[in-house]
Amino acid sequence: MVQDLCFLGVAEAIDLFRQGELSPVELLQAQLDRAKRIEPQVNAFCAIRTEQALEQARQAEAVYRKTPERARPLEGIPTVLKNE
């Protein structure tokens, strides 16, 4: 598995979710941890909705665990929106 989950490609992450080798919660947590570390230097986020993101990651994890064939194309992939 890739050492730094923050640089994992989408297709690879989804494959790992389907294989049960990575969970959406683990991927999200790695990205939240990195954002917390680098945010003071880059000042990129006006808001981080941690609890909402974690709940959605848990839901995606349940999909991959119970019915992976029902996973949507980007199920479990964290997303950031840029506001202008």
Short mmCIF file of N, CA, C and O in Angstrom, two decimals:
data_model
loop_
_atom_site.label_atom_id
_atom_site.label_comp_id
_atom_site.label_asym_id
_atom_site.label_seq_id
_atom_site.Cartn_x
_atom_site.Cartn_y
_atom_site.Cartn_z
N MET A 1 0.84 -1.19 0.00
CA MET A 1 0.00 0.00 0.00
C MET A 1 0.88 1.24 0.00
O MET A 1 1.99 1.23 0.53
N VAL A 2 0.38 2.31 -0.56
CA VAL A 2 1.09 3.58 -0.60
C VAL A 2 1.30 4.07 0.83
O VAL A 2 0.38 4.04 1.65
N GLN A 3 2.51 4.53 1.12
CA GLN A 3 2.81 5.01 2.47
C GLN A 3 2.02 6.26 2.83
O GLN A 3 1.47 6.36 3.91
N ASP A 4 1.98 7.23 1.93
CA ASP A 4 1.25 8.47 2.21
C ASP A 4 -0.08 8.44 1.47
O ASP A 4 -0.14 8.64 0.26
N LEU A 5 -1.12 8.19 2.20
CA LEU A 5 -2.45 8.06 1.61
C LEU A 5 -2.93 9.35 0.95
O LEU A 5 -3.82 9.31 0.10
N CYS A 6 -2.34 10.47 1.28
CA CYS A 6 -2.76 11.74 0.69
C CYS A 6 -2.39 11.85 -0.78
O CYS A 6 -2.91 12.71 -1.48
N PHE A 7 -1.50 11.00 -1.25
CA PHE A 7 -1.09 11.03 -2.64
C PHE A 7 -1.58 9.81 -3.40
O PHE A 7 -1.12 9.55 -4.51
N LEU A 8 -2.52 9.11 -2.84
CA LEU A 8 -3.10 7.93 -3.46
C LEU A 8 -4.06 8.37 -4.57
O LEU A 8 -4.87 9.28 -4.37
N GLY A 9 -3.98 7.75 -5.73
CA GLY A 9 -4.90 8.07 -6.81
C GLY A 9 -6.30 7.56 -6.52
O GLY A 9 -6.49 6.61 -5.76
N VAL A 10 -7.28 8.17 -7.14
CA VAL A 10 -8.68 7.81 -6.93
C VAL A 10 -8.94 6.35 -7.30
O VAL A 10 -9.55 5.61 -6.53
N ALA A 11 -8.49 5.93 -8.47
CA ALA A 11 -8.74 4.55 -8.92
C ALA A 11 -8.10 3.55 -7.96
O ALA A 11 -8.71 2.53 -7.63
N GLU A 12 -6.89 3.86 -7.51
CA GLU A 12 -6.22 2.96 -6.57
C GLU A 12 -6.96 2.91 -5.23
O GLU A 12 -7.13 1.84 -4.64
N ALA A 13 -7.41 4.06 -4.76
CA ALA A 13 -8.15 4.10 -3.49
C ALA A 13 -9.42 3.26 -3.59
O ALA A 13 -9.72 2.46 -2.70
N ILE A 14 -10.16 3.41 -4.67
CA ILE A 14 -11.39 2.65 -4.84
C ILE A 14 -11.10 1.16 -4.91
O ILE A 14 -11.82 0.35 -4.30
N ASP A 15 -10.05 0.78 -5.61
CA ASP A 15 -9.66 -0.64 -5.64
C ASP A 15 -9.35 -1.15 -4.23
O ASP A 15 -9.78 -2.25 -3.86
N LEU A 16 -8.64 -0.36 -3.45
CA LEU A 16 -8.30 -0.76 -2.08
C LEU A 16 -9.55 -0.84 -1.20
O LEU A 16 -9.66 -1.71 -0.34
N PHE A 17 -10.50 0.08 -1.41
CA PHE A 17 -11.77 0.00 -0.68
C PHE A 17 -12.47 -1.32 -1.00
O PHE A 17 -12.93 -2.02 -0.11
N ARG A 18 -12.56 -1.63 -2.28
CA ARG A 18 -13.26 -2.85 -2.71
C ARG A 18 -12.58 -4.12 -2.20
O ARG A 18 -13.24 -5.10 -1.91
N GLN A 19 -11.25 -4.08 -2.08
CA GLN A 19 -10.50 -5.23 -1.58
C GLN A 19 -10.49 -5.31 -0.06
O GLN A 19 -10.02 -6.29 0.51
N GLY A 20 -10.99 -4.28 0.60
CA GLY A 20 -11.00 -4.25 2.06
C GLY A 20 -9.64 -3.94 2.67
O GLY A 20 -9.43 -4.12 3.87
N GLU A 21 -8.72 -3.41 1.87
CA GLU A 21 -7.37 -3.09 2.37
C GLU A 21 -7.26 -1.66 2.88
O GLU A 21 -6.28 -1.29 3.51
N LEU A 22 -8.26 -0.85 2.58
CA LEU A 22 -8.30 0.55 3.01
C LEU A 22 -9.76 0.92 3.19
O LEU A 22 -10.62 0.45 2.44
N SER A 23 -10.03 1.74 4.18
CA SER A 23 -11.41 2.20 4.36
C SER A 23 -11.50 3.69 4.04
O SER A 23 -10.51 4.42 4.17
N PRO A 24 -12.67 4.14 3.63
CA PRO A 24 -12.86 5.57 3.40
C PRO A 24 -12.55 6.41 4.64
O PRO A 24 -12.04 7.52 4.52
N VAL A 25 -12.80 5.86 5.82
CA VAL A 25 -12.51 6.59 7.06
C VAL A 25 -11.00 6.77 7.22
O VAL A 25 -10.53 7.85 7.58
N GLU A 26 -10.22 5.73 6.93
CA GLU A 26 -8.76 5.83 7.02
C GLU A 26 -8.22 6.86 6.04
O GLU A 26 -7.33 7.66 6.40
N LEU A 27 -8.73 6.84 4.83
CA LEU A 27 -8.28 7.80 3.82
C LEU A 27 -8.63 9.22 4.24
O LEU A 27 -7.79 10.13 4.20
N LEU A 28 -9.84 9.43 4.68
CA LEU A 28 -10.26 10.76 5.13
C LEU A 28 -9.42 11.23 6.30
O LEU A 28 -8.96 12.37 6.33
N GLN A 29 -9.19 10.36 7.26
CA GLN A 29 -8.42 10.75 8.45
C GLN A 29 -7.00 11.16 8.06
O GLN A 29 -6.48 12.14 8.58
N ALA A 30 -6.39 10.44 7.14
CA ALA A 30 -5.05 10.81 6.67
C ALA A 30 -5.07 12.20 6.04
O ALA A 30 -4.17 13.01 6.28
N GLN A 31 -6.10 12.48 5.26
CA GLN A 31 -6.18 13.78 4.61
C GLN A 31 -6.49 14.89 5.60
O GLN A 31 -5.96 16.00 5.49
N LEU A 32 -7.34 14.61 6.58
CA LEU A 32 -7.61 15.62 7.62
C LEU A 32 -6.36 15.91 8.43
O LEU A 32 -6.09 17.08 8.77
N ASP A 33 -5.59 14.88 8.76
CA ASP A 33 -4.35 15.07 9.51
C ASP A 33 -3.37 15.94 8.73
O ASP A 33 -2.74 16.84 9.28
N ARG A 34 -3.24 15.67 7.43
CA ARG A 34 -2.34 16.47 6.60
C ARG A 34 -2.83 17.91 6.51
O ARG A 34 -2.04 18.85 6.61
N ALA A 35 -4.11 18.09 6.32
CA ALA A 35 -4.66 19.45 6.24
C ALA A 35 -4.37 20.22 7.52
O ALA A 35 -4.00 21.40 7.47
N LYS A 36 -4.51 19.56 8.66
CA LYS A 36 -4.24 20.21 9.94
C LYS A 36 -2.77 20.62 10.05
O LYS A 36 -2.47 21.69 10.57
N ARG A 37 -1.87 19.76 9.53
CA ARG A 37 -0.43 20.06 9.60
C ARG A 37 -0.04 21.23 8.69
O ARG A 37 0.76 22.07 9.07
N ILE A 38 -0.59 21.27 7.48
CA ILE A 38 -0.12 22.26 6.52
C ILE A 38 -0.99 23.52 6.43
O ILE A 38 -0.56 24.51 5.85
N GLU A 39 -2.16 23.49 6.99
CA GLU A 39 -3.08 24.62 6.89
C GLU A 39 -2.47 25.94 7.37
O GLU A 39 -2.65 26.97 6.72
N PRO A 40 -1.72 25.96 8.47
CA PRO A 40 -1.15 27.25 8.89
C PRO A 40 -0.24 27.89 7.84
O PRO A 40 -0.18 29.12 7.74
N GLN A 41 0.43 27.08 7.04
CA GLN A 41 1.32 27.64 6.02
C GLN A 41 0.57 28.04 4.75
O GLN A 41 0.94 29.02 4.10
N VAL A 42 -0.46 27.28 4.37
CA VAL A 42 -1.11 27.54 3.08
C VAL A 42 -2.41 28.33 3.19
O VAL A 42 -2.84 28.93 2.22
N ASN A 43 -3.04 28.30 4.34
CA ASN A 43 -4.29 29.04 4.57
C ASN A 43 -5.29 28.79 3.44
O ASN A 43 -5.81 29.72 2.82
N ALA A 44 -5.57 27.52 3.16
CA ALA A 44 -6.41 27.15 2.03
C ALA A 44 -7.88 26.97 2.38
O ALA A 44 -8.72 27.03 1.50
N PHE A 45 -8.19 26.74 3.63
CA PHE A 45 -9.56 26.38 4.00
C PHE A 45 -10.21 27.46 4.86
O PHE A 45 -9.63 27.94 5.82
N CYS A 46 -11.44 27.81 4.49
CA CYS A 46 -12.21 28.71 5.36
C CYS A 46 -13.05 27.90 6.33
O CYS A 46 -13.42 28.39 7.39
N ALA A 47 -13.34 26.65 5.97
CA ALA A 47 -14.11 25.76 6.84
C ALA A 47 -13.78 24.31 6.51
O ALA A 47 -13.60 23.96 5.34
N ILE A 48 -13.66 23.50 7.55
CA ILE A 48 -13.48 22.07 7.37
C ILE A 48 -14.60 21.41 8.17
O ILE A 48 -14.70 21.59 9.38
N ARG A 49 -15.45 20.69 7.49
CA ARG A 49 -16.61 20.06 8.12
C ARG A 49 -16.26 18.62 8.51
O ARG A 49 -16.70 17.66 7.89
N THR A 50 -15.45 18.51 9.54
CA THR A 50 -14.89 17.23 9.96
C THR A 50 -15.96 16.20 10.31
O THR A 50 -15.92 15.07 9.82
N GLU A 51 -16.90 16.58 11.15
CA GLU A 51 -17.91 15.61 11.59
C GLU A 51 -18.78 15.13 10.43
O GLU A 51 -19.09 13.95 10.32
N GLN A 52 -19.18 16.05 9.57
CA GLN A 52 -19.98 15.68 8.41
C GLN A 52 -19.19 14.76 7.48
O GLN A 52 -19.70 13.76 6.99
N ALA A 53 -17.92 15.09 7.26
CA ALA A 53 -17.07 14.27 6.40
C ALA A 53 -16.87 12.88 7.00
O ALA A 53 -16.94 11.87 6.29
N LEU A 54 -16.64 12.80 8.30
CA LEU A 54 -16.46 11.50 8.95
C LEU A 54 -17.73 10.65 8.87
O LEU A 54 -17.66 9.44 8.64
N GLU A 55 -18.88 11.27 9.04
CA GLU A 55 -20.13 10.52 8.94
C GLU A 55 -20.32 9.97 7.53
O GLU A 55 -20.71 8.82 7.34
N GLN A 56 -20.03 10.78 6.53
CA GLN A 56 -20.16 10.31 5.15
C GLN A 56 -19.14 9.22 4.84
O GLN A 56 -19.45 8.27 4.12
N ALA A 57 -17.94 9.33 5.41
CA ALA A 57 -16.92 8.29 5.21
C ALA A 57 -17.36 6.98 5.86
O ALA A 57 -17.16 5.90 5.30
N ARG A 58 -17.98 7.06 7.04
CA ARG A 58 -18.50 5.86 7.70
C ARG A 58 -19.59 5.20 6.87
O ARG A 58 -19.66 3.97 6.77
N GLN A 59 -20.45 6.02 6.28
CA GLN A 59 -21.50 5.48 5.41
C GLN A 59 -20.90 4.79 4.19
O GLN A 59 -21.34 3.71 3.80
N ALA A 60 -19.90 5.40 3.59
CA ALA A 60 -19.23 4.79 2.44
C ALA A 60 -18.55 3.48 2.85
O ALA A 60 -18.61 2.49 2.12
N GLU A 61 -17.93 3.48 4.01
CA GLU A 61 -17.28 2.27 4.52
C GLU A 61 -18.29 1.13 4.66
O GLU A 61 -18.00 -0.01 4.29
N ALA A 62 -19.48 1.45 5.15
CA ALA A 62 -20.53 0.44 5.29
C ALA A 62 -20.95 -0.11 3.93
O ALA A 62 -21.20 -1.31 3.78
N VAL A 63 -21.02 0.75 2.93
CA VAL A 63 -21.38 0.31 1.59
C VAL A 63 -20.34 -0.69 1.08
O VAL A 63 -20.69 -1.77 0.59
N TYR A 64 -19.06 -0.35 1.20
CA TYR A 64 -18.01 -1.24 0.71
C TYR A 64 -17.97 -2.55 1.49
O TYR A 64 -17.67 -3.59 0.94
N ARG A 65 -18.30 -2.50 2.76
CA ARG A 65 -18.27 -3.71 3.59
C ARG A 65 -19.46 -4.63 3.28
O ARG A 65 -19.31 -5.84 3.21
N LYS A 66 -20.65 -4.03 3.10
CA LYS A 66 -21.87 -4.84 2.96
C LYS A 66 -22.27 -5.11 1.52
O LYS A 66 -22.65 -6.23 1.17
N THR A 67 -22.24 -4.08 0.69
CA THR A 67 -22.70 -4.22 -0.70
C THR A 67 -21.79 -3.41 -1.63
O THR A 67 -22.22 -2.40 -2.20
N PRO A 68 -20.55 -3.84 -1.82
CA PRO A 68 -19.62 -3.05 -2.65
C PRO A 68 -20.09 -2.84 -4.08
O PRO A 68 -19.73 -1.83 -4.70
N GLU A 69 -20.93 -3.73 -4.57
CA GLU A 69 -21.44 -3.56 -5.94
C GLU A 69 -22.37 -2.36 -6.05
O GLU A 69 -22.65 -1.89 -7.15
N ARG A 70 -22.86 -1.86 -4.94
CA ARG A 70 -23.75 -0.69 -4.95
C ARG A 70 -23.02 0.63 -4.75
O ARG A 70 -23.63 1.69 -4.73
N ALA A 71 -21.69 0.58 -4.61
CA ALA A 71 -20.91 1.80 -4.42
C ALA A 71 -21.01 2.69 -5.65
O ALA A 71 -20.89 2.23 -6.78
N ARG A 72 -21.24 3.97 -5.43
CA ARG A 72 -21.27 4.95 -6.51
C ARG A 72 -19.84 5.16 -7.03
O ARG A 72 -18.87 4.79 -6.35
N PRO A 73 -19.68 5.75 -8.20
CA PRO A 73 -18.34 5.86 -8.81
C PRO A 73 -17.26 6.48 -7.92
O PRO A 73 -16.12 6.04 -7.95
N LEU A 74 -17.58 7.48 -7.14
CA LEU A 74 -16.58 8.12 -6.27
C LEU A 74 -16.87 7.91 -4.79
O LEU A 74 -16.43 8.70 -3.94
N GLU A 75 -17.58 6.86 -4.48
CA GLU A 75 -17.97 6.55 -3.09
C GLU A 75 -16.74 6.50 -2.19
O GLU A 75 -15.80 5.75 -2.45
N GLY A 76 -16.71 7.33 -1.16
CA GLY A 76 -15.65 7.31 -0.17
C GLY A 76 -14.45 8.18 -0.49
O GLY A 76 -13.51 8.25 0.30
N ILE A 77 -14.46 8.87 -1.61
CA ILE A 77 -13.34 9.72 -1.99
C ILE A 77 -13.57 11.12 -1.42
O ILE A 77 -14.55 11.78 -1.78
N PRO A 78 -12.69 11.59 -0.53
CA PRO A 78 -12.85 12.94 0.02
C PRO A 78 -12.74 14.00 -1.07
O PRO A 78 -11.98 13.85 -2.03
N THR A 79 -13.51 15.07 -0.91
CA THR A 79 -13.54 16.13 -1.91
C THR A 79 -13.42 17.49 -1.22
O THR A 79 -13.95 17.69 -0.13
N VAL A 80 -12.73 18.40 -1.88
CA VAL A 80 -12.60 19.77 -1.39
C VAL A 80 -13.21 20.68 -2.44
O VAL A 80 -12.97 20.52 -3.63
N LEU A 81 -13.99 21.65 -1.99
CA LEU A 81 -14.59 22.62 -2.90
C LEU A 81 -13.92 23.97 -2.71
O LEU A 81 -13.71 24.40 -1.58
N LYS A 82 -13.60 24.61 -3.79
CA LYS A 82 -12.99 25.94 -3.75
C LYS A 82 -14.08 26.97 -3.96
O LYS A 82 -14.86 26.90 -4.90
N ASN A 83 -14.14 27.92 -3.06
CA ASN A 83 -15.12 28.98 -3.12
C ASN A 83 -14.41 30.26 -3.54
O ASN A 83 -13.39 30.62 -2.98
N GLU A 84 -14.93 30.95 -4.53
CA GLU A 84 -14.28 32.18 -4.98
C GLU A 84 -14.89 33.39 -4.36
O GLU A 84 -15.98 33.52 -4.06
#
